[in-house]
Coordinates of C-alpha atoms and ligand atoms in Angstrom, one line a residue:
M272 CA 52.4 71.5 95.3
R273 CA 54.6 71.0 92.2
R274 CA 53.8 72.7 89.1
V275 CA 53.1 70.3 86.3
L276 CA 53.4 72.8 83.6
V277 CA 56.4 71.5 81.8
P278 CA 57.5 72.2 78.3
A279 CA 58.0 69.3 76.0
A280 CA 61.8 69.9 75.4
V281 CA 62.1 70.0 79.4
A282 CA 60.0 66.8 79.9
A283 CA 61.9 65.2 77.5
A284 CA 65.3 66.2 79.0
V285 CA 64.2 65.1 82.6
L286 CA 63.6 61.6 81.0
I287 CA 67.4 61.2 80.3
A288 CA 68.1 62.9 83.6
F289 CA 70.1 59.8 84.7
V290 CA 72.3 59.3 81.7
P291 CA 75.8 59.9 83.5
A292 CA 77.9 62.7 81.7
S293 CA 80.3 61.4 79.4
P294 CA 83.9 61.3 80.7
A295 CA 85.1 63.4 77.5
V296 CA 83.3 66.6 79.0
A297 CA 83.9 65.8 82.6
A298 CA 84.7 69.1 84.5
P299 CA 88.1 70.3 85.0
Q300 CA 89.6 69.7 88.4
R301 CA 90.7 73.5 88.4
K302 CA 89.3 76.7 88.6
V303 CA 89.4 78.4 85.2
P304 CA 87.8 82.0 84.8
V305 CA 86.5 81.8 81.4
A306 CA 84.8 79.3 79.7
E307 CA 83.3 79.1 76.0
G308 CA 80.9 76.7 74.7
Y309 CA 77.2 75.6 74.0
G310 CA 74.2 74.0 75.8
G311 CA 74.6 76.0 78.9
A312 CA 77.0 77.9 81.0
V313 CA 77.8 78.8 84.4
A314 CA 80.1 81.1 86.5
T315 CA 80.6 81.1 90.4
V316 CA 83.3 81.8 92.7
D317 CA 83.8 78.1 93.6
L318 CA 84.6 75.1 91.3
D319 CA 82.2 72.7 93.4
A320 CA 79.2 75.0 92.9
S321 CA 80.0 75.5 89.3
K322 CA 80.5 71.5 88.6
A323 CA 77.0 71.1 90.5
A324 CA 75.3 73.6 88.3
I325 CA 76.9 72.1 85.1
S326 CA 75.9 68.4 86.3
V327 CA 72.2 69.7 86.7
L328 CA 72.2 71.2 83.5
R329 CA 74.0 68.3 81.6
K330 CA 71.2 65.9 83.5
G331 CA 68.8 68.1 81.9
G332 CA 67.7 70.6 84.4
N333 CA 67.5 74.1 83.5
A334 CA 69.0 77.5 84.7
V335 CA 67.1 77.7 87.9
D336 CA 67.2 74.2 88.7
A337 CA 71.1 74.6 88.3
A338 CA 71.4 78.1 90.2
V339 CA 69.6 76.3 93.3
A340 CA 71.9 73.5 93.3
A341 CA 75.1 75.8 93.0
G342 CA 73.5 78.0 95.9
A343 CA 73.4 75.1 98.1
V344 CA 77.0 74.1 97.5
L345 CA 78.2 77.7 98.1
G346 CA 76.2 77.2 101.2
V347 CA 79.1 74.5 102.0
T348 CA 81.9 75.6 100.5
E349 CA 81.5 79.7 100.8
P350 CA 79.6 79.2 104.2
F351 CA 80.9 82.6 105.5
S352 CA 79.0 84.5 102.3
A353 CA 75.9 82.2 101.8
G354 CA 73.6 80.1 103.3
L355 CA 70.0 78.6 103.3
T356 CA 69.6 81.0 106.4
G357 CA 70.7 84.3 104.5
G358 CA 68.9 85.9 101.9
G359 CA 69.4 86.9 98.0
F360 CA 67.7 88.0 95.0
M361 CA 67.2 86.3 91.6
V362 CA 66.6 88.0 88.4
Y363 CA 65.5 85.3 85.8
Y364 CA 64.7 85.2 82.0
D365 CA 62.3 82.7 81.0
A366 CA 62.8 82.0 77.2
R367 CA 59.5 80.3 76.7
K368 CA 57.8 83.2 78.2
R369 CA 60.0 86.0 76.8
K370 CA 59.6 87.4 80.3
V371 CA 62.1 88.6 83.1
Y372 CA 60.8 87.7 86.5
T373 CA 62.6 88.5 89.8
I374 CA 62.2 86.9 93.3
D375 CA 63.2 88.9 96.3
G376 CA 64.3 86.5 99.1
R377 CA 65.6 89.2 101.4
E378 CA 65.5 88.7 105.0
T379 CA 62.8 90.7 106.9
A380 CA 62.9 92.3 110.4
P381 CA 61.0 90.5 113.0
R382 CA 57.7 91.9 113.9
A383 CA 58.7 93.2 117.1
M384 CA 61.5 95.4 115.8
T385 CA 61.0 99.2 115.3
S386 CA 62.7 102.4 113.9
T387 CA 64.6 103.0 117.1
S388 CA 65.7 99.1 117.8
F389 CA 69.4 100.0 116.5
E390 CA 69.7 103.5 118.0
G391 CA 72.5 103.9 119.8
I392 CA 74.0 100.5 119.0
P393 CA 77.6 100.7 118.1
F394 CA 77.8 99.3 114.4
E395 CA 80.2 96.6 115.6
E396 CA 78.0 95.4 118.4
G397 CA 75.2 95.0 115.9
V398 CA 77.1 92.9 113.8
T399 CA 77.7 90.0 116.3
S400 CA 74.5 89.8 117.6
G401 CA 71.1 87.9 117.4
L402 CA 69.4 91.4 116.8
S403 CA 71.1 91.7 113.5
A404 CA 69.8 88.2 112.3
G405 CA 66.8 88.9 109.8
V406 CA 64.1 86.1 108.9
P407 CA 65.9 83.9 106.6
G408 CA 64.7 84.1 102.9
T409 CA 67.1 81.9 100.8
L410 CA 65.5 78.7 101.5
A411 CA 62.0 80.1 100.6
N412 CA 63.8 81.8 97.5
W413 CA 65.0 78.4 96.4
D414 CA 61.6 76.7 96.9
L415 CA 59.7 79.4 95.0
A416 CA 62.2 79.4 92.3
L417 CA 62.0 75.6 91.8
R418 CA 58.1 75.4 92.0
R419 CA 57.5 78.7 89.7
F420 CA 60.7 78.1 87.3
G421 CA 62.5 74.9 87.8
T422 CA 61.9 71.2 87.0
I423 CA 63.6 69.3 89.6
S424 CA 62.6 69.0 93.2
L425 CA 64.3 70.8 96.2
K426 CA 65.3 67.3 97.2
E427 CA 67.2 66.5 93.8
A428 CA 68.8 70.4 93.8
L429 CA 70.0 69.7 97.4
K430 CA 71.9 66.5 96.5
P431 CA 75.2 67.6 94.9
A432 CA 75.6 69.9 98.1
I433 CA 74.9 66.9 100.6
T434 CA 77.6 65.2 98.6
V435 CA 80.1 68.1 99.3
A436 CA 79.2 68.7 102.9
S437 CA 79.6 65.0 103.9
R438 CA 82.6 64.2 101.3
G439 CA 84.4 67.4 102.3
F440 CA 86.0 70.0 100.2
V441 CA 89.8 71.2 100.2
V442 CA 90.4 74.6 102.1
D443 CA 91.6 76.9 100.0
Q444 CA 93.4 80.3 100.9
T445 CA 90.4 82.4 100.6
F446 CA 88.4 79.9 103.0
H447 CA 91.2 80.0 105.4
D448 CA 91.8 83.6 105.5
Q449 CA 88.1 84.5 106.1
T450 CA 88.1 82.1 108.9
A451 CA 91.1 83.5 110.3
A452 CA 89.8 86.9 110.1
N453 CA 86.8 85.7 112.0
Q454 CA 88.6 84.0 114.6
D455 CA 88.0 86.3 117.5
R456 CA 84.3 86.4 117.2
F457 CA 84.0 82.6 116.1
Q458 CA 85.6 81.5 119.4
D459 CA 82.9 83.7 121.5
F460 CA 80.4 80.9 120.3
T461 CA 80.7 77.3 121.1
S462 CA 78.7 76.1 118.1
T463 CA 80.7 78.1 115.5
A464 CA 84.2 77.4 117.3
E465 CA 83.5 73.7 117.3
L466 CA 82.5 73.6 113.5
Y467 CA 84.9 76.4 112.2
L468 CA 88.4 76.5 114.6
P469 CA 88.4 72.5 114.9
N470 CA 91.4 72.5 116.8
G471 CA 91.3 76.0 118.2
A472 CA 92.4 77.6 114.7
P473 CA 91.2 77.8 111.6
P474 CA 91.4 75.0 109.0
P475 CA 94.7 74.7 107.4
V476 CA 95.0 75.5 103.4
G477 CA 95.0 72.0 101.9
S478 CA 93.0 70.2 104.4
V479 CA 89.9 68.8 103.6
F480 CA 86.8 70.4 105.6
R481 CA 83.4 68.4 106.2
N482 CA 80.3 69.8 107.7
P483 CA 78.2 66.6 108.3
D484 CA 75.6 68.7 110.5
L485 CA 75.0 70.6 107.1
A486 CA 74.6 67.6 105.1
N487 CA 72.2 66.2 107.6
T488 CA 70.2 69.7 107.7
Y489 CA 69.9 69.6 103.8
R490 CA 68.7 65.8 104.4
E491 CA 66.2 66.8 106.7
L492 CA 65.0 69.6 104.4
S493 CA 64.8 67.2 101.5
R494 CA 62.7 64.9 103.7
R495 CA 60.5 67.4 105.4
G496 CA 60.2 70.3 103.1
I497 CA 60.9 73.9 103.9
G498 CA 58.2 74.4 107.0
W499 CA 60.8 72.6 108.8
L500 CA 62.5 76.0 109.0
Y501 CA 59.4 77.9 108.4
G502 CA 57.5 77.3 111.7
G503 CA 58.9 73.7 112.5
Q504 CA 61.7 72.1 114.6
L505 CA 64.6 73.9 112.6
G506 CA 62.8 77.3 113.1
K507 CA 62.4 76.7 116.8
E508 CA 66.1 76.2 116.7
V509 CA 66.9 79.3 115.0
V510 CA 64.8 81.3 117.1
A511 CA 66.4 79.7 120.2
T512 CA 69.7 80.5 119.0
V513 CA 68.8 84.3 117.8
K514 CA 67.4 84.7 121.5
Q515 CA 70.2 82.9 123.5
P516 CA 73.0 82.7 121.3
P517 CA 75.5 79.8 122.5
L518 CA 78.2 81.8 124.3
S519 CA 81.5 80.3 125.1
P520 CA 82.7 80.6 128.7
G521 CA 85.4 83.2 127.9
V522 CA 82.9 85.3 125.5
T523 CA 84.7 88.7 124.9
R524 CA 81.9 90.9 123.7
N525 CA 78.6 92.0 124.7
V526 CA 75.9 89.8 122.2
R527 CA 72.7 91.3 122.0
P528 CA 69.7 88.9 121.9
G529 CA 67.4 89.0 118.8
L530 CA 63.5 89.7 118.6
M531 CA 62.7 86.9 116.0
E532 CA 59.7 84.5 117.1
L533 CA 58.5 81.3 115.4
S534 CA 55.5 83.4 114.0
D535 CA 57.9 85.4 112.0
L536 CA 59.3 82.6 110.4
R537 CA 55.8 81.2 109.8
D538 CA 54.8 84.6 107.9
Y539 CA 57.9 84.6 105.9
R540 CA 57.3 84.9 101.9
A541 CA 59.8 85.0 99.2
L542 CA 58.0 87.8 96.7
L543 CA 58.0 87.7 92.9
R544 CA 58.5 91.3 91.8
E545 CA 58.6 93.3 88.8
P546 CA 62.0 94.1 87.7
T547 CA 63.6 97.4 87.1
K548 CA 64.1 98.2 83.2
V549 CA 66.0 101.0 81.5
D550 CA 67.0 101.8 77.8
Y551 CA 70.8 101.9 77.6
H552 CA 72.3 102.4 74.1
G553 CA 69.1 100.8 72.5
M554 CA 69.4 97.9 74.9
D555 CA 67.1 96.7 77.8
V556 CA 68.9 96.7 81.2
Y557 CA 66.9 94.6 83.9
G558 CA 67.5 94.7 87.5
M559 CA 66.2 94.1 91.0
A560 CA 63.7 96.7 92.4
P561 CA 63.3 97.4 95.9
P562 CA 64.0 96.4 98.8
S563 CA 67.4 96.2 96.5
S564 CA 68.8 99.7 95.5
G565 CA 70.6 97.6 92.7
G566 CA 68.3 97.9 90.0
S567 CA 67.5 101.6 90.7
T568 CA 70.8 102.9 91.1
V569 CA 72.6 101.3 88.2
G570 CA 69.6 102.0 85.9
E571 CA 69.8 105.6 87.0
A572 CA 73.4 105.9 86.7
L573 CA 73.0 104.2 82.7
N574 CA 70.6 106.5 82.1
I575 CA 72.8 109.6 83.1
L576 CA 75.5 108.2 80.9
D577 CA 73.3 107.6 77.9
A578 CA 72.3 111.3 78.3
L579 CA 75.8 112.4 78.2
P580 CA 77.7 113.0 74.8
Q581 CA 80.7 111.4 75.7
V582 CA 81.4 108.8 78.5
G583 CA 85.0 108.2 80.1
L584 CA 86.3 107.4 83.7
H585 CA 85.1 110.9 84.8
E586 CA 81.6 110.6 83.8
Y587 CA 81.4 107.0 85.3
L588 CA 82.4 108.4 88.7
E589 CA 80.0 111.4 88.5
A590 CA 77.0 109.4 87.1
S591 CA 77.5 106.8 90.1
R592 CA 77.9 109.9 92.4
L593 CA 74.8 111.3 91.6
A594 CA 72.9 108.0 91.5
F595 CA 74.0 107.1 95.2
A596 CA 72.6 110.6 96.4
D597 CA 69.4 109.8 95.0
R598 CA 69.7 106.1 96.4
G599 CA 70.4 107.2 100.0
A600 CA 67.3 109.9 99.7
Y601 CA 64.6 107.7 97.9
V602 CA 65.1 103.9 98.3
G603 CA 64.1 101.7 100.8
D604 CA 61.4 99.1 101.5
I605 CA 58.9 101.6 101.8
P606 CA 55.4 102.6 99.9
G607 CA 55.8 104.9 97.3
V608 CA 59.7 104.9 96.2
P609 CA 59.6 106.9 93.2
L610 CA 61.1 104.2 90.9
D611 CA 59.4 105.2 87.5
E612 CA 60.7 108.7 88.1
L613 CA 64.3 107.7 89.4
L614 CA 64.5 105.5 85.9
S615 CA 63.1 108.1 83.7
D616 CA 65.0 109.8 80.7
G617 CA 63.4 113.5 81.7
F618 CA 65.0 112.8 85.3
A619 CA 68.4 111.4 84.1
K620 CA 68.9 114.4 81.8
E621 CA 68.4 116.9 84.6
R622 CA 70.9 115.1 86.6
A623 CA 73.5 114.7 83.7
C624 CA 73.3 118.5 83.3
L625 CA 75.3 118.9 86.7
I626 CA 78.1 117.0 85.3
G627 CA 80.9 119.1 84.1
D628 CA 84.5 118.9 83.3
R629 CA 85.6 118.6 87.0
A630 CA 84.3 116.4 89.7
M631 CA 81.2 117.8 91.6
A632 CA 81.4 119.2 95.3
H633 CA 81.0 116.6 97.8
P634 CA 78.6 115.7 98.9
A635 CA 76.2 115.7 95.9
A636 CA 72.7 116.4 96.8
P637 CA 69.7 114.3 95.6
G638 CA 67.7 115.5 92.8
D639 CA 64.1 115.9 92.6
P640 CA 62.3 112.9 90.8
D641 CA 58.8 114.9 90.6
G642 CA 58.2 114.4 87.2
S643 CA 58.9 118.1 86.3
Y644 CA 62.4 118.3 85.0
G645 CA 63.9 121.7 83.8
P646 CA 67.2 121.9 81.7
C647 CA 69.6 122.0 84.3
A648 CA 68.0 122.3 88.1
E649 CA 70.3 122.7 90.9
P650 CA 69.0 120.2 93.6
T651 CA 68.3 121.5 97.2
G652 CA 67.7 118.5 99.4
S653 CA 70.5 117.2 101.6
A654 CA 72.5 114.0 101.1
T655 CA 72.6 110.7 103.4
P656 CA 75.9 109.6 104.5
I657 CA 77.0 106.0 103.3
A658 CA 77.9 103.3 105.5
D659 CA 81.2 101.7 104.2
E660 CA 80.5 97.9 103.6
G661 CA 83.0 95.0 103.1
P662 CA 83.7 92.4 100.3
E663 CA 81.0 89.9 101.5
T664 CA 78.3 87.9 99.7
T665 CA 78.6 85.8 96.3
H666 CA 77.0 86.1 92.8
M667 CA 76.7 83.5 90.1
V668 CA 75.1 83.6 86.3
V669 CA 73.7 80.3 84.8
A670 CA 72.3 79.8 81.2
D671 CA 70.7 76.7 80.0
R672 CA 70.3 75.1 76.3
W673 CA 66.9 76.8 76.3
G674 CA 68.0 80.0 76.7
N675 CA 67.0 80.6 80.0
V676 CA 69.3 82.9 82.0
I677 CA 69.5 83.6 85.9
A678 CA 71.8 86.3 87.9
Y679 CA 71.7 85.5 91.2
N680 CA 73.1 87.2 94.1
L681 CA 72.9 85.5 97.9
T682 CA 74.3 86.5 101.0
I683 CA 74.4 86.2 104.9
E684 CA 75.5 90.1 104.9
S685 CA 79.1 90.1 106.8
T686 CA 81.8 87.6 106.1
G687 CA 80.8 85.0 108.3
G688 CA 77.1 86.6 108.9
N689 CA 76.5 87.1 112.6
G690 CA 79.0 84.6 113.5
I691 CA 76.7 82.4 115.3
V692 CA 76.2 78.7 114.0
V693 CA 73.0 77.2 115.0
P694 CA 74.1 74.4 117.3
G695 CA 74.0 70.9 115.5
R696 CA 73.0 72.2 112.2
G697 CA 76.0 73.5 110.6
V698 CA 74.7 77.0 109.4
L699 CA 75.6 80.4 110.1
L700 CA 73.0 82.9 110.8
N701 CA 72.7 86.1 108.8
N702 CA 73.4 89.7 110.0
E703 CA 71.3 91.2 107.2
L704 CA 69.4 93.6 109.5
T705 CA 72.6 95.7 110.0
D706 CA 72.1 96.9 106.4
F707 CA 69.1 99.1 107.9
T708 CA 70.1 102.8 108.9
F709 CA 70.6 102.6 112.7
G710 CA 69.5 106.1 113.5
P711 CA 68.4 108.4 114.7
A712 CA 67.8 109.8 111.0
P713 CA 64.2 111.3 110.8
G714 CA 62.8 110.5 106.9
D715 CA 65.6 108.0 106.1
P716 CA 63.7 105.4 104.0
N717 CA 66.1 102.6 105.5
L718 CA 65.1 102.7 109.0
P719 CA 64.1 99.4 110.7
G720 CA 60.5 98.6 111.1
P721 CA 58.6 95.3 111.7
G722 CA 58.2 93.0 108.8
K723 CA 60.6 95.3 106.8
R724 CA 63.4 94.2 104.5
P725 CA 66.7 96.1 104.8
R726 CA 68.0 98.0 101.6
S727 CA 70.0 96.0 99.6
S728 CA 73.0 96.8 97.1
M729 CA 72.5 93.3 95.5
A730 CA 72.2 94.0 91.7
P731 CA 71.9 91.0 89.5
T732 CA 71.5 92.3 86.1
L733 CA 70.5 91.0 82.5
V734 CA 71.0 92.9 79.4
F735 CA 68.8 92.5 76.4
K736 CA 69.3 93.5 72.7
H737 CA 66.3 93.5 70.1
G738 CA 64.4 91.3 72.9
K739 CA 67.1 88.6 73.2
P740 CA 69.4 88.2 76.2
V741 CA 73.1 89.0 75.5
L742 CA 74.8 89.4 78.9
A743 CA 74.5 88.8 82.5
V744 CA 76.4 90.1 85.4
G745 CA 76.6 90.6 89.3
S746 CA 79.0 90.9 92.2
P747 CA 79.5 91.0 95.8
G748 CA 80.6 93.6 97.8
G749 CA 77.8 95.8 99.6
S750 CA 77.3 99.2 98.0
T751 CA 80.3 98.4 95.7
I752 CA 78.1 95.9 94.0
I753 CA 76.5 98.6 92.1
T754 CA 79.3 100.5 91.2
T755 CA 81.3 97.2 90.2
V756 CA 78.2 95.9 87.9
L757 CA 78.1 99.6 86.5
Q758 CA 81.8 99.8 85.9
I759 CA 81.8 96.4 83.8
L760 CA 79.0 97.8 81.7
V761 CA 80.7 100.8 81.2
N762 CA 83.7 98.8 80.1
R763 CA 82.0 96.6 77.8
Y764 CA 79.7 99.0 76.1
E765 CA 81.2 102.4 76.5
F766 CA 85.1 101.5 76.4
G767 CA 84.3 98.4 74.2
M768 CA 86.2 95.9 76.1
N769 CA 85.5 92.3 75.7
L770 CA 83.6 90.8 78.9
P771 CA 86.9 89.0 80.5
D772 CA 88.6 92.4 80.3
A773 CA 85.7 94.1 81.6
L774 CA 85.8 92.1 84.7
A775 CA 89.3 92.0 85.1
A776 CA 90.0 95.5 84.5
P777 CA 90.9 97.5 87.5
R778 CA 88.0 99.1 89.5
A779 CA 87.1 102.1 91.1
T780 CA 83.7 102.9 93.5
Q781 CA 82.3 106.4 93.8
R782 CA 79.3 106.1 96.0
N783 CA 78.9 110.0 96.8
T784 CA 81.7 109.9 99.3
A785 CA 84.3 112.7 99.6
Q786 CA 86.9 110.3 98.2
T787 CA 86.9 107.6 95.4
Q788 CA 88.0 104.1 96.5
A789 CA 90.1 102.5 93.8
E790 CA 92.3 99.6 93.4
Q791 CA 95.8 99.9 93.3
A792 CA 96.3 99.2 89.6
F793 CA 93.3 101.7 88.9
L794 CA 95.4 104.5 90.5
D795 CA 98.5 103.5 89.0
Q796 CA 96.6 104.0 85.6
H797 CA 94.2 106.9 86.2
Q798 CA 94.7 108.7 89.4
A799 CA 96.8 111.5 88.1
E800 CA 94.6 112.4 85.1
L801 CA 91.1 112.0 87.5
E802 CA 92.9 114.0 90.0
A803 CA 93.5 116.8 87.3
K804 CA 89.6 117.0 87.1
G805 CA 89.3 117.4 91.0
H806 CA 88.7 113.8 92.0
S807 CA 90.6 112.5 95.1
F808 CA 91.3 109.0 96.0
A809 CA 91.9 106.2 98.9
L810 CA 92.9 102.9 98.2
N811 CA 90.6 99.8 98.3
P812 CA 92.8 96.8 98.1
E813 CA 89.9 94.4 96.1
I814 CA 86.6 95.6 94.9
G815 CA 84.1 93.1 93.9
A816 CA 84.2 89.3 93.0
A817 CA 81.9 89.2 89.7
T818 CA 80.7 86.6 87.4
A819 CA 79.1 87.2 84.2
L820 CA 77.9 85.6 81.1
E821 CA 77.7 86.8 77.3
F822 CA 75.8 85.1 74.3
T823 CA 78.3 85.6 71.6
G824 CA 76.1 84.2 68.9
R825 CA 74.7 81.3 67.4
G826 CA 74.2 79.6 70.6
R827 CA 77.7 80.2 72.1
I828 CA 78.0 81.4 75.6
Q829 CA 81.0 82.8 77.1
A830 CA 81.0 82.6 81.0
V831 CA 83.3 84.7 83.1
A832 CA 84.4 84.9 86.6
E833 CA 87.3 86.9 88.2
P834 CA 91.0 85.8 87.5
V835 CA 92.4 87.0 90.6
R836 CA 90.1 88.8 93.0
R837 CA 88.9 86.5 95.8
G838 CA 91.2 83.7 94.7
G839 CA 89.7 83.7 91.3
G840 CA 86.3 81.9 90.2
S841 CA 85.0 79.4 88.1
A842 CA 83.7 79.3 84.7
L843 CA 82.1 76.2 82.9
V844 CA 80.3 75.3 80.0
V845 CA 78.0 72.3 79.2
R846 CA 79.8 71.9 75.7
P847 CA 83.1 73.5 75.3
Ligands
LIG1291 N1 74.0 93.0 102.5 C1 74.6 93.4 101.9 C2 73.4 93.7 100.6 O1 72.6 93.4 100.5 C3 75.2 92.2 100.7 C4 76.3 91.9 101.5 C5 77.4 92.6 101.1 O2 78.1 92.2 99.8 O3 77.9 93.6 101.8 O4 73.6 94.9 100.0

């Protein structure tokens, strides 16, 4: 049932929902990474998705409505990063209630999965398999978000995506390159090759790509509701695909079948969770709690920085190293994650005390978030190694005229998910369960288990000053999501950069690894000075693809996407 609790202003706006936007404010045809104005704003990686969000806002929809509409479009235009069969997390500020809510739309492991289900399986074999497909959360997330906080129906929210999927979109370099990078595994599945390798090759840049099957899938969902996936016919087809992937005759790999059953889909729920919250320089920073490690790890690192007398890049790297040591030891989808202690000032001070003039010995050991903190306790535990993760996933921010704000991360895990399109449905399955620790790893909080959600790094983040939202930020990039968000906040609030510069600045990521990965421009500018302090570096060509927005006063909003990374993103406002 849809809720009928609609604030008057929203109700009035819905009445004017069908007044067409004036051509004077028509969205531009090219991506621009920075937009400033009033009445609502959006930043995504994709022009079609940003336009969908703006069109929903102009018709009187709120930030949640716009985010769902944009998410559905990303399922069409960024299908290798996002889709209704993936998962994600929303961090949402409801201006009327003056409260931050989060929705956990993370995929779950099937009930038949155990702590040893991935043991002994080479990681690459897990990546392209039925076994790695988690029970999809994104569709349930959209549905819960709209029912709880939205003003439009799922049917209405899917309309822009249906248009883009049937009319088609122009293939850009990023889409082409992502398809090409996946060609080997895409051709191993009949359904995927048919859709994404139309003449046996990735669609050329500049060509128009249509996905009529996905348009139909969205149409059917509009008609039948989400039960069509969560227990109905679409669910049956997902299960069949997971259990018996549609292999091409000349398949080149061992494709392991999955454990998902229709009952797993029937039992899936997106969940409202309490956000994480830390006080940083007198501001409140809200993030995503477990099963994501985003909120706790960004939050802990900010607390550590707050406890230091001065902050430069050395301190940024060291705080991140320590927070990652604690993430590995304590955070997962398990009962009893010591979240309050990990985010306490006492613990932060104890950790901050370990940061000296030189880089810490590798690996940093986890601390003891036990509630009793000494001035400078040497930790005794042992560090968990970190898996390398790629540049997958997508993130968006949306604000509306009422002051509601959402930061929304969605993903199908690897670029291209598990590589398997559900035949006739136009949508790739996720391989989110590869985010579990494969093991054996006794005591690891992130081992797989029945119904468990794999630990995520997604970190949609909202910042408040004096109780009012001032900034929203997030990024893709596996575990580098955490450092990207952290570095943007450090750039903005420690180094005083404006938001576009804070996003554009060259990045480095220290995740309790022996070497800090960094972009070339970062190395050019900072390598020598940081090596003199004992840091060592490895090149990472591109870290993250962030989106953010900032309230700059008197109702003005600055929406910001990447100027260059991942082909650049698209920022738009309702009234420039
Ligand atoms: N699976 C990742 C996570 O939840 C997101 C995908 C990625 O960006 O690598 O942290």
